[in-house]
């Protein structure tokens, strides 16, 4: 999955970086040799720590969703989901990109 910073200037693979919350900001933590330019770079800034934590949960949720869809596709379940939810919903869920949302696009706190 690709991670795109809030400002769109950083684009890195989630599988090769760690993410760190520092107060109300999310930074690229450890990076592999493929993405070392990302270490310490700001990916998103929010009005409070709860929103930053919420965004981290959103990243994890998107990644889990993609991994589930890969298994479902491999096992032939996608056509059943397309019938139930519609092609556009399944296609949108398969999009392997997470762009850090702007502050006003994030609900306060964790659910």
mmCIF file of N, CA and C in Angstrom:
data_model
loop_
_atom_site.group_PDB
_atom_site.id
_atom_site.type_symbol
_atom_site.label_atom_id
_atom_site.label_comp_id
_atom_site.label_asym_id
_atom_site.label_seq_id
_atom_site.Cartn_x
_atom_site.Cartn_y
_atom_site.Cartn_z
ATOM 1 N N UNK A 1 0.854 -1.173 0.000
ATOM 2 C CA UNK A 1 0.000 0.000 0.000
ATOM 3 C C UNK A 1 0.900 1.236 0.000
ATOM 4 N N UNK A 2 0.514 2.233 -0.757
ATOM 5 C CA UNK A 2 1.252 3.486 -0.813
ATOM 6 C C UNK A 2 0.702 4.467 0.214
ATOM 7 N N UNK A 3 1.604 5.158 0.889
ATOM 8 C CA UNK A 3 1.241 6.223 1.822
ATOM 9 C C UNK A 3 1.600 7.553 1.173
ATOM 10 N N UNK A 4 0.638 8.444 1.101
ATOM 11 C CA UNK A 4 0.846 9.772 0.523
ATOM 12 C C UNK A 4 0.680 10.790 1.642
ATOM 13 N N UNK A 5 1.682 11.651 1.809
ATOM 14 C CA UNK A 5 1.621 12.663 2.874
ATOM 15 C C UNK A 5 0.470 13.638 2.631
ATOM 16 N N UNK A 6 0.103 14.354 3.683
ATOM 17 C CA UNK A 6 -0.976 15.336 3.615
ATOM 18 C C UNK A 6 -0.764 16.327 2.474
ATOM 19 N N UNK A 7 0.471 16.774 2.298
ATOM 20 C CA UNK A 7 0.759 17.764 1.253
ATOM 21 C C UNK A 7 1.035 17.141 -0.108
ATOM 22 N N UNK A 8 1.033 15.797 -0.179
ATOM 23 C CA UNK A 8 1.237 15.103 -1.436
ATOM 24 C C UNK A 8 2.682 15.027 -1.902
ATOM 25 N N UNK A 9 3.618 15.481 -1.089
ATOM 26 C CA UNK A 9 5.014 15.536 -1.505
ATOM 27 C C UNK A 9 5.811 14.266 -1.154
ATOM 28 N N UNK A 10 5.251 13.399 -0.313
ATOM 29 C CA UNK A 10 5.921 12.156 0.064
ATOM 30 C C UNK A 10 5.020 10.992 -0.325
ATOM 31 N N UNK A 11 5.611 10.002 -0.975
ATOM 32 C CA UNK A 11 4.893 8.822 -1.441
ATOM 33 C C UNK A 11 5.795 7.624 -1.161
ATOM 34 N N UNK A 12 5.426 6.818 -0.159
ATOM 35 C CA UNK A 12 6.265 5.686 0.245
ATOM 36 C C UNK A 12 5.413 4.426 0.442
ATOM 37 N N UNK A 13 6.023 3.252 0.308
ATOM 38 C CA UNK A 13 5.286 2.020 0.573
ATOM 39 C C UNK A 13 5.171 1.755 2.081
ATOM 40 N N UNK A 14 3.974 1.487 2.545
ATOM 41 C CA UNK A 14 3.710 1.215 3.957
ATOM 42 C C UNK A 14 4.547 0.044 4.458
ATOM 43 N N UNK A 15 4.776 -0.915 3.598
ATOM 44 C CA UNK A 15 5.495 -2.125 3.978
ATOM 45 C C UNK A 15 6.969 -1.878 4.292
ATOM 46 N N UNK A 16 7.488 -0.703 3.966
ATOM 47 C CA UNK A 16 8.904 -0.408 4.156
ATOM 48 C C UNK A 16 9.183 0.709 5.156
ATOM 49 N N UNK A 17 8.166 1.161 5.867
ATOM 50 C CA UNK A 17 8.362 2.245 6.839
ATOM 51 C C UNK A 17 7.609 1.940 8.129
ATOM 52 N N UNK A 18 7.966 2.648 9.178
ATOM 53 C CA UNK A 18 7.155 2.639 10.392
ATOM 54 C C UNK A 18 6.606 4.054 10.556
ATOM 55 N N UNK A 19 5.510 4.167 11.256
ATOM 56 C CA UNK A 19 4.896 5.470 11.488
ATOM 57 C C UNK A 19 4.973 5.797 12.968
ATOM 58 N N UNK A 20 5.216 7.054 13.280
ATOM 59 C CA UNK A 20 5.328 7.487 14.666
ATOM 60 C C UNK A 20 4.445 8.702 14.907
ATOM 61 N N UNK A 21 3.719 8.678 16.026
ATOM 62 C CA UNK A 21 2.949 9.842 16.443
ATOM 63 C C UNK A 21 3.780 10.594 17.478
ATOM 64 N N UNK A 22 3.998 11.865 17.233
ATOM 65 C CA UNK A 22 4.688 12.744 18.170
ATOM 66 C C UNK A 22 3.741 13.896 18.456
ATOM 67 N N UNK A 23 3.057 13.812 19.599
ATOM 68 C CA UNK A 23 2.005 14.771 19.949
ATOM 69 C C UNK A 23 0.916 14.739 18.873
ATOM 70 N N UNK A 24 0.803 15.792 18.076
ATOM 71 C CA UNK A 24 -0.278 15.873 17.092
ATOM 72 C C UNK A 24 0.216 15.668 15.654
ATOM 73 N N UNK A 25 1.412 15.118 15.494
ATOM 74 C CA UNK A 25 1.987 14.938 14.168
ATOM 75 C C UNK A 25 2.357 13.472 13.934
ATOM 76 N N UNK A 26 2.285 13.063 12.680
ATOM 77 C CA UNK A 26 2.679 11.707 12.296
ATOM 78 C C UNK A 26 3.908 11.816 11.402
ATOM 79 N N UNK A 27 4.935 11.091 11.797
ATOM 80 C CA UNK A 27 6.198 11.098 11.070
ATOM 81 C C UNK A 27 6.503 9.721 10.520
ATOM 82 N N UNK A 28 7.320 9.714 9.501
ATOM 83 C CA UNK A 28 7.882 8.489 8.976
ATOM 84 C C UNK A 28 9.006 8.099 9.930
ATOM 85 N N UNK A 29 8.877 6.938 10.558
ATOM 86 C CA UNK A 29 9.904 6.471 11.484
ATOM 87 C C UNK A 29 10.973 5.719 10.730
ATOM 88 N N UNK A 30 11.283 4.525 11.188
ATOM 89 C CA UNK A 30 12.293 3.702 10.524
ATOM 90 C C UNK A 30 11.908 3.488 9.067
ATOM 91 N N UNK A 31 12.876 3.564 8.206
ATOM 92 C CA UNK A 31 12.666 3.290 6.790
ATOM 93 C C UNK A 31 13.684 2.258 6.335
ATOM 94 N N UNK A 32 13.286 1.447 5.393
ATOM 95 C CA UNK A 32 14.238 0.494 4.814
ATOM 96 C C UNK A 32 15.198 1.256 3.903
ATOM 97 N N UNK A 33 16.170 0.574 3.390
ATOM 98 C CA UNK A 33 17.128 1.227 2.493
ATOM 99 C C UNK A 33 16.440 1.771 1.241
ATOM 100 N N UNK A 34 15.289 1.199 0.889
ATOM 101 C CA UNK A 34 14.548 1.682 -0.280
ATOM 102 C C UNK A 34 13.885 3.035 -0.032
ATOM 103 N N UNK A 35 13.604 3.334 1.238
ATOM 104 C CA UNK A 35 12.843 4.555 1.550
ATOM 105 C C UNK A 35 13.533 5.412 2.603
ATOM 106 N N UNK A 36 14.834 5.346 2.691
ATOM 107 C CA UNK A 36 15.542 6.065 3.758
ATOM 108 C C UNK A 36 15.327 7.572 3.707
ATOM 109 N N UNK A 37 14.979 8.098 2.537
ATOM 110 C CA UNK A 37 14.703 9.533 2.428
ATOM 111 C C UNK A 37 13.488 9.964 3.253
ATOM 112 N N UNK A 38 12.698 9.011 3.677
ATOM 113 C CA UNK A 38 11.470 9.316 4.416
ATOM 114 C C UNK A 38 11.689 9.484 5.920
ATOM 115 N N UNK A 39 12.731 8.900 6.478
ATOM 116 C CA UNK A 39 12.936 8.923 7.929
ATOM 117 C C UNK A 39 12.884 10.344 8.478
ATOM 118 N N UNK A 40 12.025 10.542 9.475
ATOM 119 C CA UNK A 40 11.895 11.836 10.130
ATOM 120 C C UNK A 40 11.035 12.849 9.397
ATOM 121 N N UNK A 41 10.477 12.482 8.266
ATOM 122 C CA UNK A 41 9.663 13.423 7.481
ATOM 123 C C UNK A 41 8.226 13.440 7.986
ATOM 124 N N UNK A 42 7.646 14.620 8.006
ATOM 125 C CA UNK A 42 6.263 14.812 8.442
ATOM 126 C C UNK A 42 5.300 14.305 7.373
ATOM 127 N N UNK A 43 4.378 13.432 7.787
ATOM 128 C CA UNK A 43 3.376 12.910 6.868
ATOM 129 C C UNK A 43 2.016 13.564 7.069
ATOM 130 N N UNK A 44 1.725 13.958 8.318
ATOM 131 C CA UNK A 44 0.449 14.599 8.602
ATOM 132 C C UNK A 44 0.483 15.342 9.924
ATOM 133 N N UNK A 45 -0.218 16.465 9.978
ATOM 134 C CA UNK A 45 -0.285 17.273 11.198
ATOM 135 C C UNK A 45 -1.746 17.527 11.528
ATOM 136 N N UNK A 46 -2.093 17.343 12.826
ATOM 137 C CA UNK A 46 -3.480 17.441 13.256
ATOM 138 C C UNK A 46 -3.610 18.368 14.457
ATOM 139 N N UNK A 47 -4.829 18.752 14.758
ATOM 140 C CA UNK A 47 -5.062 19.733 15.825
ATOM 141 C C UNK A 47 -4.852 19.149 17.219
ATOM 142 N N UNK A 48 -4.865 17.825 17.346
ATOM 143 C CA UNK A 48 -4.608 17.206 18.647
ATOM 144 C C UNK A 48 -4.111 15.767 18.467
ATOM 145 N N UNK A 49 -3.594 15.211 19.544
ATOM 146 C CA UNK A 49 -3.015 13.865 19.509
ATOM 147 C C UNK A 49 -4.073 12.811 19.181
ATOM 148 N N UNK A 50 -5.292 13.003 19.655
ATOM 149 C CA UNK A 50 -6.355 12.029 19.397
ATOM 150 C C UNK A 50 -6.621 11.882 17.903
ATOM 151 N N UNK A 51 -6.599 13.004 17.191
ATOM 152 C CA UNK A 51 -6.812 12.926 15.748
ATOM 153 C C UNK A 51 -5.653 12.203 15.066
ATOM 154 N N UNK A 52 -4.442 12.478 15.496
ATOM 155 C CA UNK A 52 -3.275 11.792 14.918
ATOM 156 C C UNK A 52 -3.390 10.286 15.160
ATOM 157 N N UNK A 53 -3.796 9.892 16.368
ATOM 158 C CA UNK A 53 -3.976 8.473 16.677
ATOM 159 C C UNK A 53 -5.094 7.868 15.836
ATOM 160 N N UNK A 54 -6.151 8.637 15.621
ATOM 161 C CA UNK A 54 -7.267 8.171 14.794
ATOM 162 C C UNK A 54 -6.789 7.893 13.372
ATOM 163 N N UNK A 55 -5.933 8.770 12.846
ATOM 164 C CA UNK A 55 -5.419 8.574 11.494
ATOM 165 C C UNK A 55 -4.557 7.316 11.420
ATOM 166 N N UNK A 56 -3.759 7.056 12.442
ATOM 167 C CA UNK A 56 -2.979 5.815 12.466
ATOM 168 C C UNK A 56 -3.899 4.599 12.413
ATOM 169 N N UNK A 57 -5.001 4.657 13.134
ATOM 170 C CA UNK A 57 -5.980 3.568 13.089
ATOM 171 C C UNK A 57 -6.572 3.438 11.687
ATOM 172 N N UNK A 58 -6.787 4.562 11.009
ATOM 173 C CA UNK A 58 -7.310 4.540 9.645
ATOM 174 C C UNK A 58 -6.308 3.856 8.698
ATOM 175 N N UNK A 59 -5.022 4.140 8.867
ATOM 176 C CA UNK A 59 -3.984 3.499 8.049
ATOM 177 C C UNK A 59 -4.018 1.987 8.270
ATOM 178 N N UNK A 60 -4.032 1.587 9.532
ATOM 179 C CA UNK A 60 -4.069 0.145 9.847
ATOM 180 C C UNK A 60 -5.318 -0.520 9.282
ATOM 181 N N UNK A 61 -6.449 0.171 9.375
ATOM 182 C CA UNK A 61 -7.705 -0.363 8.860
ATOM 183 C C UNK A 61 -7.666 -0.557 7.353
ATOM 184 N N UNK A 62 -7.132 0.425 6.640
ATOM 185 C CA UNK A 62 -7.027 0.324 5.178
ATOM 186 C C UNK A 62 -6.112 -0.840 4.792
ATOM 187 N N UNK A 63 -4.992 -0.978 5.492
ATOM 188 C CA UNK A 63 -4.055 -2.064 5.185
ATOM 189 C C UNK A 63 -4.722 -3.420 5.448
ATOM 190 N N UNK A 64 -5.413 -3.558 6.560
ATOM 191 C CA UNK A 64 -6.111 -4.819 6.884
ATOM 192 C C UNK A 64 -7.163 -5.135 5.835
ATOM 193 N N UNK A 65 -7.875 -4.111 5.411
ATOM 194 C CA UNK A 65 -8.905 -4.286 4.385
ATOM 195 C C UNK A 65 -8.281 -4.810 3.089
ATOM 196 N N UNK A 66 -7.154 -4.228 2.693
ATOM 197 C CA UNK A 66 -6.486 -4.672 1.471
ATOM 198 C C UNK A 66 -6.003 -6.113 1.579
ATOM 199 N N UNK A 67 -5.458 -6.474 2.733
ATOM 200 C CA UNK A 67 -4.978 -7.848 2.916
ATOM 201 C C UNK A 67 -6.148 -8.841 2.857
ATOM 202 N N UNK A 68 -7.282 -8.480 3.438
ATOM 203 C CA UNK A 68 -8.477 -9.324 3.390
ATOM 204 C C UNK A 68 -8.962 -9.479 1.956
ATOM 205 N N UNK A 69 -8.959 -8.385 1.214
ATOM 206 C CA UNK A 69 -9.403 -8.438 -0.175
ATOM 207 C C UNK A 69 -8.478 -9.297 -1.039
ATOM 208 N N UNK A 70 -7.176 -9.263 -0.765
ATOM 209 C CA UNK A 70 -6.246 -10.110 -1.518
ATOM 210 C C UNK A 70 -6.590 -11.584 -1.327
ATOM 211 N N UNK A 71 -6.887 -11.956 -0.088
ATOM 212 C CA UNK A 71 -7.254 -13.348 0.211
ATOM 213 C C UNK A 71 -8.574 -13.700 -0.462
ATOM 214 N N UNK A 72 -9.536 -12.789 -0.379
ATOM 215 C CA UNK A 72 -10.844 -13.038 -0.991
ATOM 216 C C UNK A 72 -10.719 -13.175 -2.505
ATOM 217 N N UNK A 73 -9.890 -12.346 -3.105
ATOM 218 C CA UNK A 73 -9.681 -12.427 -4.550
ATOM 219 C C UNK A 73 -9.056 -13.769 -4.919
ATOM 220 N N UNK A 74 -8.043 -14.164 -4.155
ATOM 221 C CA UNK A 74 -7.373 -15.443 -4.392
ATOM 222 C C UNK A 74 -8.357 -16.607 -4.278
ATOM 223 N N UNK A 75 -9.286 -16.500 -3.320
ATOM 224 C CA UNK A 75 -10.232 -17.589 -3.065
ATOM 225 C C UNK A 75 -11.519 -17.479 -3.885
ATOM 226 N N UNK A 76 -11.585 -16.513 -4.797
ATOM 227 C CA UNK A 76 -12.727 -16.393 -5.692
ATOM 228 C C UNK A 76 -13.976 -15.791 -5.085
ATOM 229 N N UNK A 77 -13.855 -15.057 -3.997
ATOM 230 C CA UNK A 77 -15.022 -14.490 -3.322
ATOM 231 C C UNK A 77 -15.405 -13.095 -3.824
ATOM 232 N N UNK A 78 -14.560 -12.471 -4.615
ATOM 233 C CA UNK A 78 -14.795 -11.087 -5.032
ATOM 234 C C UNK A 78 -16.089 -10.939 -5.824
ATOM 235 N N UNK A 79 -16.387 -11.860 -6.721
ATOM 236 C CA UNK A 79 -17.605 -11.715 -7.524
ATOM 237 C C UNK A 79 -18.847 -11.713 -6.634
ATOM 238 N N UNK A 80 -18.840 -12.486 -5.544
ATOM 239 C CA UNK A 80 -19.965 -12.476 -4.610
ATOM 240 C C UNK A 80 -20.088 -11.107 -3.943
ATOM 241 N N UNK A 81 -18.954 -10.503 -3.571
ATOM 242 C CA UNK A 81 -18.965 -9.178 -2.938
ATOM 243 C C UNK A 81 -19.444 -8.107 -3.917
ATOM 244 N N UNK A 82 -19.042 -8.245 -5.192
ATOM 245 C CA UNK A 82 -19.481 -7.279 -6.198
ATOM 246 C C UNK A 82 -21.000 -7.306 -6.339
ATOM 247 N N UNK A 83 -21.574 -8.511 -6.289
ATOM 248 C CA UNK A 83 -23.034 -8.637 -6.371
ATOM 249 C C UNK A 83 -23.700 -7.995 -5.155
ATOM 250 N N UNK A 84 -23.116 -8.217 -3.977
ATOM 251 C CA UNK A 84 -23.722 -7.727 -2.744
ATOM 252 C C UNK A 84 -23.529 -6.213 -2.545
ATOM 253 N N UNK A 85 -22.305 -5.722 -2.785
ATOM 254 C CA UNK A 85 -21.990 -4.326 -2.479
ATOM 255 C C UNK A 85 -21.876 -3.422 -3.704
ATOM 256 N N UNK A 86 -21.770 -3.992 -4.890
ATOM 257 C CA UNK A 86 -21.589 -3.221 -6.109
ATOM 258 C C UNK A 86 -20.120 -3.113 -6.483
ATOM 259 N N UNK A 87 -19.866 -3.097 -7.786
ATOM 260 C CA UNK A 87 -18.493 -3.080 -8.281
ATOM 261 C C UNK A 87 -17.702 -1.879 -7.790
ATOM 262 N N UNK A 88 -18.306 -0.698 -7.780
ATOM 263 C CA UNK A 88 -17.577 0.516 -7.391
ATOM 264 C C UNK A 88 -17.057 0.447 -5.962
ATOM 265 N N UNK A 89 -17.831 -0.107 -5.056
ATOM 266 C CA UNK A 89 -17.397 -0.231 -3.658
ATOM 267 C C UNK A 89 -16.203 -1.174 -3.536
ATOM 268 N N UNK A 90 -16.241 -2.281 -4.240
ATOM 269 C CA UNK A 90 -15.142 -3.248 -4.189
ATOM 270 C C UNK A 90 -13.896 -2.646 -4.844
ATOM 271 N N UNK A 91 -14.091 -1.982 -5.983
ATOM 272 C CA UNK A 91 -12.957 -1.351 -6.674
ATOM 273 C C UNK A 91 -12.314 -0.283 -5.784
ATOM 274 N N UNK A 92 -13.122 0.522 -5.114
ATOM 275 C CA UNK A 92 -12.607 1.563 -4.215
ATOM 276 C C UNK A 92 -11.823 0.947 -3.049
ATOM 277 N N UNK A 93 -12.335 -0.138 -2.506
ATOM 278 C CA UNK A 93 -11.660 -0.804 -1.388
ATOM 279 C C UNK A 93 -10.323 -1.386 -1.814
ATOM 280 N N UNK A 94 -10.201 -1.770 -3.084
ATOM 281 C CA UNK A 94 -8.971 -2.373 -3.590
ATOM 282 C C UNK A 94 -7.884 -1.349 -3.900
ATOM 283 N N UNK A 95 -8.232 -0.076 -3.921
ATOM 284 C CA UNK A 95 -7.250 0.956 -4.251
ATOM 285 C C UNK A 95 -6.169 0.986 -3.175
ATOM 286 N N UNK A 96 -4.929 0.609 -3.499
ATOM 287 C CA UNK A 96 -3.879 0.472 -2.484
ATOM 288 C C UNK A 96 -3.155 1.779 -2.154
ATOM 289 N N UNK A 97 -3.931 2.814 -1.865
ATOM 290 C CA UNK A 97 -3.358 4.129 -1.561
ATOM 291 C C UNK A 97 -4.034 4.685 -0.316
ATOM 292 N N UNK A 98 -3.219 5.248 0.586
ATOM 293 C CA UNK A 98 -3.773 5.968 1.731
ATOM 294 C C UNK A 98 -3.149 7.353 1.740
ATOM 295 N N UNK A 99 -3.974 8.373 1.535
ATOM 296 C CA UNK A 99 -3.498 9.752 1.630
ATOM 297 C C UNK A 99 -3.895 10.290 2.989
ATOM 298 N N UNK A 100 -2.913 10.823 3.702
ATOM 299 C CA UNK A 100 -3.196 11.368 5.022
ATOM 300 C C UNK A 100 -4.204 12.498 4.886
ATOM 301 N N UNK A 101 -5.345 12.369 5.587
ATOM 302 C CA UNK A 101 -6.397 13.370 5.449
ATOM 303 C C UNK A 101 -6.034 14.694 6.118
ATOM 304 N N UNK A 102 -6.708 15.744 5.676
ATOM 305 C CA UNK A 102 -6.552 17.040 6.325
ATOM 306 C C UNK A 102 -7.207 16.962 7.700
ATOM 307 N N UNK A 103 -6.820 17.864 8.571
ATOM 308 C CA UNK A 103 -7.317 17.876 9.946
ATOM 309 C C UNK A 103 -8.848 17.879 10.010
ATOM 310 N N UNK A 104 -9.487 18.700 9.180
ATOM 311 C CA UNK A 104 -10.951 18.815 9.253
ATOM 312 C C UNK A 104 -11.674 17.608 8.673
ATOM 313 N N UNK A 105 -10.936 16.664 8.098
ATOM 314 C CA UNK A 105 -11.532 15.443 7.560
ATOM 315 C C UNK A 105 -11.493 14.272 8.546
ATOM 316 N N UNK A 106 -10.965 14.523 9.754
ATOM 317 C CA UNK A 106 -10.791 13.468 10.758
ATOM 318 C C UNK A 106 -11.686 13.743 11.956
ATOM 319 N N UNK A 107 -12.421 12.721 12.382
ATOM 320 C CA UNK A 107 -13.233 12.839 13.587
ATOM 321 C C UNK A 107 -12.319 12.809 14.803
ATOM 322 N N UNK A 108 -12.715 13.466 15.866
ATOM 323 C CA UNK A 108 -11.937 13.451 17.107
ATOM 324 C C UNK A 108 -12.010 12.097 17.787
ATOM 325 N N UNK A 109 -10.893 11.653 18.331
ATOM 326 C CA UNK A 109 -10.851 10.447 19.180
ATOM 327 C C UNK A 109 -10.942 9.157 18.412
ATOM 328 N N UNK A 110 -10.648 8.076 19.120
ATOM 329 C CA UNK A 110 -10.738 6.736 18.559
ATOM 330 C C UNK A 110 -12.134 6.201 18.775
ATOM 331 N N UNK A 111 -12.593 5.377 17.839
ATOM 332 C CA UNK A 111 -13.926 4.772 17.988
ATOM 333 C C UNK A 111 -13.851 3.533 18.833
#
